[in-house]
């Protein structure tokens, strides 16, 4: 049986967990060999979230699968394909089942070749979504508690810094903000201001990152907490 592999990682996940595309692909190739599947291609989506199915690699993969007969799709982990139970059920019922595609997830040991595998797939998807929703509820509660205590919970805009649990003005950065506003009054575009900030070696909030037009815009227009 011919098989396709699919690997995905978002930028945040890679930085936080070291979840590399190469690592996922190696596991898929090893699994395909053990299962005696002919792995014809491994499709990649780098820097895309699993919250939506609108990904270029996945789109191409689903087009390859539709209309084919008796092919397999392998992923390292279920959430590489999708983080939504609704989308998972859509793929299983409306795409894989219709095209006769065998779906395999290595980590969860899921194989839709059997009724048990299809049932377990649905249960795993529902449990994963429930856990994400519980995490979201806990996060909202924690943020609400901090706000009630008067603690700042948002991002730190340019021109400000944290002092203890409170946000206070950063005088050095505020000076740079005033310079940006002065340049704007002189008719410079946000792109031009970004260029001169980089030329002068003015640091941004992200260490090592260069200024861009959007960063200048937010520094000038939204230079306040909230």
Coordinates of N, CA and C in Angstrom, one line a residue:
X1 N 0.8 -1.2 0.0 CA 0.0 0.0 0.0 C 0.9 1.2 0.0
X2 N 0.5 2.2 -0.9 CA 1.3 3.5 -0.9 C 0.8 4.3 0.3
X3 N 1.7 5.1 0.8 CA 1.4 6.0 1.9 C 2.0 7.4 1.8
X4 N 1.3 8.3 2.4 CA 1.9 9.7 2.5 C 2.1 10.0 4.0
X5 N 3.1 10.8 4.3 CA 3.4 11.2 5.6 C 3.0 12.7 5.7
X6 N 2.7 13.1 6.9 CA 2.4 14.6 7.1 C 3.0 15.0 8.4
X7 N 3.8 16.1 8.3 CA 4.4 16.7 9.5 C 4.1 18.2 9.6
X8 N 3.9 18.7 10.8 CA 3.6 20.1 11.0 C 4.2 20.5 12.3
X9 N 4.6 21.8 12.3 CA 5.1 22.4 13.6 C 4.8 23.9 13.5
X10 N 4.4 24.5 14.6 CA 4.2 26.0 14.6 C 5.5 26.5 15.1
X11 N 5.8 27.8 14.9 CA 7.0 28.4 15.3 C 7.1 28.4 16.8
X12 N 6.0 28.6 17.5 CA 6.0 28.6 19.0 C 6.3 27.2 19.5
X13 N 5.8 26.2 18.9 CA 6.0 24.8 19.4 C 7.5 24.4 19.2
X14 N 8.0 24.8 18.1 CA 9.4 24.5 17.8 C 10.3 25.1 18.9
X15 N 10.1 26.4 19.2 CA 10.9 27.1 20.2 C 10.7 26.5 21.6
X16 N 9.5 26.1 21.9 CA 9.2 25.7 23.2 C 9.5 24.2 23.5
X17 N 9.3 23.4 22.5 CA 9.4 21.9 22.7 C 10.4 21.3 21.9
X18 N 11.1 22.0 20.9 CA 12.0 21.4 20.1 C 11.4 20.3 19.2
X19 N 10.2 20.6 18.8 CA 9.4 19.6 18.0 C 9.7 19.8 16.5
X20 N 10.8 19.2 16.1 CA 11.3 19.4 14.7 C 10.6 18.6 13.7
X21 N 10.5 19.2 12.4 CA 9.9 18.5 11.3 C 10.8 17.2 11.0
X22 N 12.1 17.4 11.1 CA 13.0 16.2 10.8 C 12.7 15.1 11.7
X23 N 12.5 15.4 13.0 CA 12.3 14.3 14.0 C 11.0 13.6 13.7
X24 N 9.9 14.3 13.3 CA 8.6 13.7 13.0 C 8.8 12.8 11.7
X25 N 9.5 13.4 10.7 CA 9.7 12.6 9.5 C 10.4 11.3 9.7
X26 N 11.5 11.4 10.5 CA 12.2 10.2 10.8 C 11.4 9.1 11.4
X27 N 10.5 9.5 12.4 CA 9.6 8.5 13.0 C 8.6 7.9 12.0
X28 N 8.1 8.8 11.1 CA 7.2 8.3 10.1 C 7.8 7.3 9.1
X29 N 9.1 7.6 8.7 CA 9.8 6.7 7.8 C 10.1 5.4 8.4
X30 N 10.4 5.4 9.7 CA 10.7 4.2 10.4 C 9.4 3.3 10.5
X31 N 8.3 4.0 10.8 CA 7.0 3.3 11.0 C 6.6 2.7 9.7
X32 N 6.7 3.5 8.6 CA 6.3 3.0 7.3 C 7.0 1.7 6.9
X33 N 8.3 1.7 7.2 CA 9.1 0.6 6.9 C 8.7 -0.7 7.7
X34 N 8.4 -0.5 9.0 CA 8.0 -1.6 9.8 C 6.6 -2.1 9.4
X35 N 5.7 -1.2 8.9 CA 4.4 -1.6 8.5 C 4.3 -2.1 7.0
X36 N 5.5 -2.1 6.4 CA 5.6 -2.5 5.0 C 4.8 -1.6 4.1
X37 N 4.8 -0.3 4.4 CA 4.1 0.7 3.5 C 5.0 1.4 2.6
X38 N 4.6 1.7 1.4 CA 5.5 2.4 0.4 C 5.3 3.9 0.6
X39 N 6.2 4.5 1.4 CA 6.1 5.9 1.6 C 6.5 6.7 0.4
X40 N 5.6 7.3 -0.3 CA 5.9 8.0 -1.5 C 6.3 9.5 -1.3
X41 N 5.8 10.1 -0.2 CA 6.1 11.5 0.0 C 5.7 11.9 1.5
X42 N 6.5 12.8 2.0 CA 6.2 13.4 3.3 C 5.9 14.9 3.1
X43 N 4.7 15.3 3.4 CA 4.3 16.7 3.2 C 4.5 17.5 4.4
X44 N 5.0 18.7 4.3 CA 5.4 19.6 5.4 C 4.5 20.8 5.5
X45 N 4.2 21.2 6.7 CA 3.7 22.6 7.0 C 4.5 23.1 8.2
X46 N 5.3 24.1 7.9 CA 6.2 24.7 8.9 C 5.7 26.1 9.3
X47 N 5.5 26.3 10.6 CA 5.0 27.6 11.0 C 3.5 27.8 11.0
X48 N 2.7 26.7 10.9 CA 1.3 26.7 10.8 C 0.6 26.1 12.1
X49 N -0.4 26.7 12.6 CA -1.1 26.2 13.7 C -2.0 25.1 13.3
X50 N -2.3 24.2 14.3 CA -3.2 23.1 14.1 C -4.7 23.4 14.4
X51 N -5.0 24.7 14.7 CA -6.3 25.1 15.0 C -7.2 25.2 13.8
X52 N -6.6 25.3 12.6 CA -7.4 25.4 11.3 C -6.8 24.4 10.3
X53 N -7.6 24.0 9.4 CA -7.2 23.1 8.3 C -6.6 23.9 7.1
X54 N -6.7 25.2 7.2 CA -6.2 26.1 6.1 C -4.7 26.2 6.1
X55 N -4.0 25.1 5.6 CA -2.6 25.1 5.5 C -2.2 24.6 4.1
X56 N -1.2 25.2 3.5 CA -0.9 24.9 2.1 C -0.5 23.4 1.9
X57 N 0.4 22.9 2.8 CA 0.8 21.5 2.7 C -0.4 20.5 2.9
X58 N -1.2 20.7 3.9 CA -2.3 19.9 4.1 C -3.3 19.9 3.0
X59 N -3.5 21.1 2.4 CA -4.4 21.3 1.3 C -4.0 20.4 0.1
X60 N -2.7 20.5 -0.2 CA -2.1 19.7 -1.3 C -2.2 18.2 -1.0
X61 N -2.0 17.8 0.2 CA -2.1 16.4 0.6 C -3.5 15.9 0.5
X62 N -4.5 16.6 0.9 CA -5.9 16.2 0.8 C -6.3 16.0 -0.7
X63 N -5.8 16.9 -1.5 CA -6.0 16.8 -3.0 C -5.4 15.5 -3.5
X64 N -4.3 15.2 -3.1 CA -3.6 13.9 -3.5 C -4.4 12.7 -3.1
X65 N -5.0 12.8 -1.9 CA -5.7 11.6 -1.3 C -7.0 11.4 -2.0
X66 N -7.8 12.5 -2.3 CA -9.1 12.4 -2.9 C -9.0 11.8 -4.2
X67 N -9.9 10.8 -4.4 CA -9.9 10.2 -5.7 C -8.9 9.0 -5.9
X68 N -8.0 8.8 -4.9 CA -7.1 7.7 -4.9 C -7.8 6.5 -4.2
X69 N -7.2 5.3 -4.5 CA -7.7 4.1 -3.9 C -6.7 3.5 -3.0
X70 N -7.2 3.1 -1.8 CA -6.4 2.3 -0.8 C -5.0 2.9 -0.6
X71 N -4.9 4.1 -0.2 CA -3.7 4.7 0.2 C -3.7 5.0 1.7
X72 N -2.6 5.3 2.3 CA -2.5 5.5 3.8 C -1.9 6.9 4.1
X73 N -2.3 7.4 5.2 CA -1.7 8.7 5.7 C -1.2 8.5 7.1
X74 N 0.1 8.8 7.3 CA 0.7 8.6 8.6 C 1.1 9.9 9.2
X75 N 0.8 10.1 10.5 CA 1.3 11.3 11.2 C 2.0 10.7 12.5
X76 N 2.9 11.5 13.0 CA 3.6 11.1 14.2 C 2.7 11.2 15.4
X77 N 1.8 12.3 15.5 CA 0.9 12.5 16.6 C -0.4 13.1 16.0
X78 N -1.5 12.8 16.7 CA -2.8 13.2 16.2 C -2.9 14.7 16.0
X79 N -2.3 15.5 17.0 CA -2.5 16.9 16.9 C -1.6 17.6 15.8
X80 N -0.7 16.8 15.2 CA 0.0 17.3 14.0 C -1.0 17.5 12.8
X81 N -2.0 16.7 12.8 CA -3.0 16.8 11.7 C -4.0 17.9 12.1
X82 N -4.6 17.9 13.3 CA -5.5 18.9 13.7 C -5.7 18.9 15.2
X83 N -6.0 20.1 15.8 CA -6.2 20.2 17.2 C -7.8 20.4 17.5
X84 N -8.6 20.2 16.4 CA -10.0 20.4 16.6 C -10.7 19.1 16.4
X85 N -11.6 18.7 17.3 CA -12.3 17.4 17.2 C -13.3 17.5 16.0
X86 N -13.9 18.7 15.8 CA -14.8 18.8 14.6 C -14.0 18.6 13.3
X87 N -12.9 19.2 13.2 CA -12.1 19.0 11.9 C -11.6 17.6 11.8
X88 N -11.3 17.0 12.9 CA -10.8 15.6 12.9 C -11.9 14.7 12.3
X89 N -13.1 14.8 12.9 CA -14.2 14.0 12.4 C -14.6 14.3 11.0
X90 N -14.4 15.5 10.6 CA -14.7 15.9 9.2 C -13.7 15.1 8.3
X91 N -12.4 15.1 8.6 CA -11.4 14.5 7.8 C -11.7 13.0 7.8
X92 N -12.0 12.4 8.9 CA -12.2 10.9 9.0 C -13.4 10.5 8.2
X93 N -14.5 11.2 8.4 CA -15.8 10.8 7.8 C -15.9 11.2 6.3
X94 N -15.5 12.5 6.1 CA -15.8 13.0 4.7 C -14.6 12.9 3.7
X95 N -13.4 12.7 4.3 CA -12.3 12.6 3.4 C -11.7 11.2 3.4
X96 N -11.2 10.7 4.5 CA -10.5 9.4 4.6 C -11.5 8.3 4.3
X97 N -12.7 8.3 4.9 CA -13.6 7.2 4.7 C -14.1 7.2 3.2
X98 N -14.4 8.4 2.7 CA -14.9 8.5 1.3 C -13.8 8.0 0.3
X99 N -12.6 8.3 0.5 CA -11.5 7.9 -0.4 C -10.9 6.5 -0.1
X100 N -11.3 5.9 1.1 CA -10.8 4.6 1.5 C -9.4 4.8 2.0
X101 N -9.0 5.9 2.5 CA -7.7 6.2 3.1 C -7.5 5.6 4.5
X102 N -6.5 4.9 4.7 CA -6.1 4.3 6.0 C -5.3 5.4 6.8
X103 N -5.8 5.8 7.9 CA -5.2 6.8 8.7 C -4.4 6.2 9.9
X104 N -3.2 6.6 10.1 CA -2.4 6.0 11.2 C -1.7 7.1 11.9
X105 N -1.8 7.1 13.3 CA -1.1 8.0 14.1 C -0.2 7.2 15.0
X106 N 1.1 7.4 14.9 CA 2.1 6.6 15.6 C 2.0 6.7 17.1
X107 N 2.0 7.9 17.7 CA 2.1 8.1 19.1 C 0.9 7.4 19.8
X108 N -0.3 7.6 19.3 CA -1.6 7.1 19.9 C -1.9 5.7 19.4
X109 N -1.1 5.1 18.5 CA -1.3 3.8 18.0 C -2.7 3.6 17.4
X110 N -3.0 4.6 16.6 CA -4.3 4.6 15.9 C -4.2 4.1 14.5
X111 N -5.1 3.2 14.1 CA -5.1 2.7 12.8 C -6.6 2.5 12.4
X112 N -7.1 3.3 11.5 CA -8.5 3.3 11.1 C -8.9 2.1 10.2
X113 N -8.0 1.2 10.1 CA -8.3 0.0 9.3 C -9.4 -0.8 10.0
X114 N -9.5 -0.7 11.4 CA -10.4 -1.4 12.2 C -11.5 -0.5 12.8
X115 N -12.6 -1.1 13.2 CA -13.7 -0.3 13.8 C -13.2 0.2 15.2
X116 N -12.4 -0.6 15.9 CA -11.8 -0.2 17.2 C -10.9 1.0 17.0
X117 N -10.1 1.0 15.9 CA -9.2 2.1 15.7 C -10.0 3.4 15.4
X118 N -11.1 3.3 14.6 CA -11.9 4.5 14.3 C -12.6 5.0 15.6
X119 N -13.1 4.1 16.4 CA -13.7 4.6 17.7 C -12.7 5.2 18.6
X120 N -11.5 4.6 18.7 CA -10.5 5.2 19.6 C -10.0 6.6 19.1
X121 N -10.0 6.7 17.8 CA -9.6 8.0 17.2 C -10.6 9.1 17.6
X122 N -11.8 8.8 17.6 CA -12.8 9.8 18.0 C -12.7 10.2 19.4
X123 N -12.5 9.2 20.3 CA -12.4 9.4 21.7 C -11.1 10.2 22.0
X124 N -10.0 9.9 21.4 CA -8.8 10.7 21.6 C -8.9 12.1 21.2
X125 N -9.6 12.3 20.1 CA -9.8 13.7 19.6 C -10.6 14.5 20.6
X126 N -11.7 13.9 21.1 CA -12.6 14.6 22.0 C -11.8 14.9 23.3
X127 N -11.0 14.0 23.8 CA -10.3 14.2 25.0 C -9.2 15.3 24.9
X128 N -8.6 15.3 23.7 CA -7.6 16.4 23.5 C -8.2 17.7 23.5
X129 N -9.4 17.9 22.8 CA -10.0 19.1 22.8 C -10.5 19.6 24.2
X130 N -11.0 18.6 25.0 CA -11.5 18.9 26.3 C -10.3 19.5 27.1
X131 N -9.1 18.9 27.0 CA -8.0 19.3 27.8 C -7.6 20.7 27.4
X132 N -7.6 21.0 26.1 CA -7.3 22.4 25.6 C -8.3 23.4 26.2
X133 N -9.5 23.1 26.2 CA -10.6 24.0 26.8 C -10.4 24.2 28.3
X134 N -10.0 23.1 29.0 CA -9.8 23.2 30.4 C -8.6 24.1 30.7
X135 N -7.5 24.0 29.9 CA -6.3 24.9 30.0 C -6.7 26.3 29.8
X136 N -7.6 26.5 28.8 CA -8.0 27.9 28.5 C -8.8 28.5 29.6
X137 N -9.7 27.7 30.2 CA -10.5 28.2 31.4 C -9.6 28.5 32.6
X138 N -8.6 27.7 32.8 CA -7.6 27.9 33.9 C -6.8 29.2 33.7
X139 N -6.4 29.4 32.4 CA -5.7 30.6 32.1 C -6.5 31.9 32.3
X140 N -7.8 31.8 31.8 CA -8.7 33.0 32.0 C -8.9 33.3 33.5
X141 N -9.0 32.3 34.3 CA -9.2 32.5 35.7 C -8.0 33.1 36.4
X142 N -6.8 32.6 36.0 CA -5.6 33.2 36.5 C -5.4 34.6 36.2
X143 N -5.7 35.0 34.9 CA -5.6 36.4 34.5 C -6.6 37.3 35.2
X144 N -7.8 36.7 35.4 CA -8.9 37.5 36.1 C -8.5 37.8 37.5
X145 N -7.9 36.8 38.2 CA -7.4 37.0 39.5 C -6.3 38.1 39.6
X146 N -5.4 38.0 38.6 CA -4.3 39.0 38.6 C -4.9 40.4 38.4
X147 N -5.9 40.6 37.5 CA -6.5 41.9 37.3 C -7.1 42.4 38.5
X148 N -7.8 41.5 39.2 CA -8.5 41.9 40.5 C -7.5 42.5 41.5
X149 N -6.3 41.9 41.5 CA -5.2 42.4 42.4 C -4.5 43.6 41.9
X150 N -4.9 44.1 40.7 CA -4.3 45.3 40.1 C -3.0 45.0 39.4
X151 N -2.7 43.7 39.1 CA -1.5 43.3 38.4 C -1.7 43.4 36.9
X152 N -0.6 43.8 36.2 CA -0.7 44.0 34.8 C -0.6 42.6 34.1
X153 N -1.4 42.3 33.1 CA -1.4 41.0 32.5 C -1.1 41.0 31.0
X154 N -1.0 42.1 30.4 CA -0.8 42.2 29.0 C 0.6 42.1 28.6
X155 N 0.9 42.3 27.3 CA 2.3 42.4 26.8 C 2.9 43.7 27.2
X156 N 4.2 43.8 27.1 CA 4.9 45.1 27.5 C 5.2 45.9 26.3
X157 N 4.5 47.0 26.1 CA 4.7 47.8 24.9 C 6.0 48.6 25.0
X158 N 6.5 49.0 23.8 CA 7.8 49.7 23.8 C 7.6 51.0 24.5
X159 N 8.5 51.4 25.4 CA 8.4 52.6 26.2 C 8.0 52.3 27.6
X160 N 7.8 51.0 27.9 CA 7.4 50.6 29.3 C 8.2 49.4 29.7
X161 N 8.2 49.2 31.0 CA 9.0 48.1 31.6 C 8.2 47.6 32.9
X162 N 8.5 46.4 33.3 CA 7.9 45.8 34.5 C 8.7 46.2 35.7
X163 N 8.1 46.7 36.7 CA 8.7 46.9 38.0 C 7.9 46.2 39.1
X164 N 8.4 45.1 39.5 CA 7.6 44.2 40.4 C 6.5 43.6 39.5
X165 N 5.3 43.8 39.9 CA 4.1 43.4 39.2 C 3.4 44.5 38.4
X166 N 4.0 45.7 38.4 CA 3.3 46.8 37.8 C 4.1 47.3 36.6
X167 N 3.4 47.9 35.7 CA 4.1 48.5 34.5 C 4.4 50.0 34.7
X168 N 5.6 50.3 34.4 CA 6.0 51.7 34.6 C 6.7 52.2 33.4
X169 N 6.8 53.5 33.2 CA 7.5 54.1 32.0 C 9.0 53.8 32.0
X170 N 9.5 53.5 30.8 CA 10.9 53.3 30.6 C 11.4 54.6 30.0
X171 N 12.1 55.5 30.7 CA 12.4 56.8 30.2 C 13.3 56.8 29.0
X172 N 14.2 55.9 28.9 CA 15.1 55.8 27.8 C 14.3 55.4 26.5
X173 N 13.4 54.5 26.6 CA 12.6 54.1 25.5 C 11.5 55.2 25.1
X174 N 11.0 55.9 26.2 CA 10.1 57.0 25.9 C 10.8 58.1 25.1
X175 N 12.0 58.3 25.3 CA 12.8 59.3 24.5 C 12.8 58.9 23.0
X176 N 13.0 57.6 22.8 CA 13.0 57.1 21.4 C 11.6 57.2 20.8
X177 N 10.6 57.0 21.6 CA 9.2 57.1 21.1 C 8.9 58.6 20.7
X178 N 9.4 59.5 21.5 CA 9.2 60.9 21.1 C 10.0 61.3 19.8
X179 N 11.1 60.7 19.6 CA 11.9 60.9 18.4 C 11.1 60.3 17.2
X180 N 10.5 59.2 17.4 CA 9.6 58.6 16.3 C 8.5 59.5 15.9
X181 N 7.8 60.1 17.0 CA 6.7 61.0 16.7 C 7.2 62.2 16.0
X182 N 8.4 62.7 16.4 CA 8.9 63.9 15.7 C 9.2 63.6 14.3
X183 N 9.7 62.5 14.0 CA 10.0 62.1 12.6 C 8.7 62.0 11.8
X184 N 7.6 61.5 12.4 CA 6.3 61.4 11.7 C 5.8 62.7 11.4
X185 N 6.0 63.7 12.3 CA 5.5 65.0 12.1 C 6.3 65.7 10.9
X186 N 7.5 65.2 10.7 CA 8.3 65.8 9.6 C 8.0 65.1 8.3
X187 N 7.1 64.1 8.3 CA 6.7 63.5 7.1 C 7.3 62.2 6.8
X188 N 8.1 61.6 7.7 CA 8.7 60.3 7.4 C 7.7 59.2 7.5
X189 N 7.8 58.2 6.7 CA 6.9 57.0 6.7 C 7.4 56.1 7.8
X190 N 6.5 55.2 8.2 CA 6.9 54.2 9.3 C 8.0 53.3 8.8
X191 N 8.1 53.1 7.5 CA 9.2 52.3 6.9 C 10.5 53.0 7.0
X192 N 10.5 54.3 6.7 CA 11.7 55.2 6.8 C 12.1 55.3 8.3
X193 N 11.2 55.4 9.2 CA 11.6 55.5 10.6 C 12.2 54.2 11.1
X194 N 11.7 53.1 10.6 CA 12.3 51.8 11.0 C 13.7 51.7 10.5
X195 N 13.9 52.2 9.3 CA 15.2 52.1 8.7 C 16.2 52.9 9.5
X196 N 15.9 54.1 9.9 CA 16.8 55.0 10.7 C 17.0 54.5 12.1
X197 N 16.0 53.9 12.7 CA 16.2 53.3 14.0 C 17.2 52.1 13.9
X198 N 17.1 51.3 12.9 CA 18.0 50.2 12.7 C 19.4 50.7 12.4
X199 N 19.5 51.8 11.6 CA 20.8 52.4 11.3 C 21.5 53.0 12.6
X200 N 20.7 53.5 13.5 CA 21.2 54.1 14.7 C 21.4 53.0 15.8
X201 N 21.0 51.8 15.5 CA 21.2 50.7 16.5 C 20.3 50.8 17.7
X202 N 19.1 51.4 17.5 CA 18.1 51.4 18.6 C 17.5 50.0 18.8
X203 N 17.6 49.5 20.0 CA 17.1 48.1 20.2 C 15.6 48.1 20.3
X204 N 14.9 47.0 19.9 CA 13.5 46.9 20.1 C 13.2 46.0 21.3
X205 N 12.0 45.7 21.6 CA 11.6 44.9 22.7 C 12.2 43.5 22.6
X206 N 12.2 43.0 21.4 CA 12.7 41.6 21.2 C 14.2 41.7 20.9
X207 N 15.0 41.1 21.8 CA 16.4 41.1 21.7 C 16.9 40.6 20.3
X208 N 17.7 41.4 19.7 CA 18.3 41.0 18.4 C 17.4 41.3 17.2
X209 N 16.1 41.6 17.4 CA 15.1 41.8 16.3 C 15.3 43.3 15.8
X210 N 15.1 43.4 14.5 CA 15.2 44.7 13.9 C 13.8 45.4 13.9
X211 N 13.8 46.7 13.7 CA 12.6 47.4 13.6 C 12.0 47.2 12.3
X212 N 10.6 47.2 12.2 CA 9.9 47.1 11.0 C 8.8 48.2 11.1
X213 N 8.1 48.5 9.9 CA 7.0 49.5 9.9 C 5.9 49.2 10.9
X214 N 5.5 48.0 11.1 CA 4.4 47.7 12.0 C 4.8 48.0 13.5
X215 N 6.1 47.6 13.8 CA 6.6 47.8 15.2 C 6.7 49.3 15.5
X216 N 7.1 50.1 14.5 CA 7.1 51.6 14.7 C 5.7 52.1 14.9
X217 N 4.8 51.6 14.1 CA 3.4 52.1 14.1 C 2.8 51.9 15.5
X218 N 3.0 50.7 16.1 CA 2.4 50.4 17.4 C 3.1 51.1 18.5
X219 N 4.5 51.4 18.3 CA 5.2 52.1 19.3 C 4.7 53.6 19.4
X220 N 4.3 54.1 18.3 CA 3.9 55.5 18.2 C 2.4 55.6 18.6
X221 N 1.6 54.8 18.0 CA 0.1 54.9 18.2 C -0.4 54.3 19.5
X222 N 0.2 53.2 19.9 CA -0.3 52.5 21.1 C 0.8 52.5 22.2
X223 N 1.4 53.6 22.5 CA 2.4 53.6 23.5 C 1.8 53.8 24.9
X224 N 1.1 52.8 25.3 CA 0.5 52.8 26.6 C 0.1 51.3 27.0
X225 N 0.0 51.0 28.3 CA -0.4 49.7 28.6 C -1.8 49.4 28.4
X226 N -2.2 48.1 28.3 CA -3.6 47.8 28.1 C -3.8 46.8 27.0

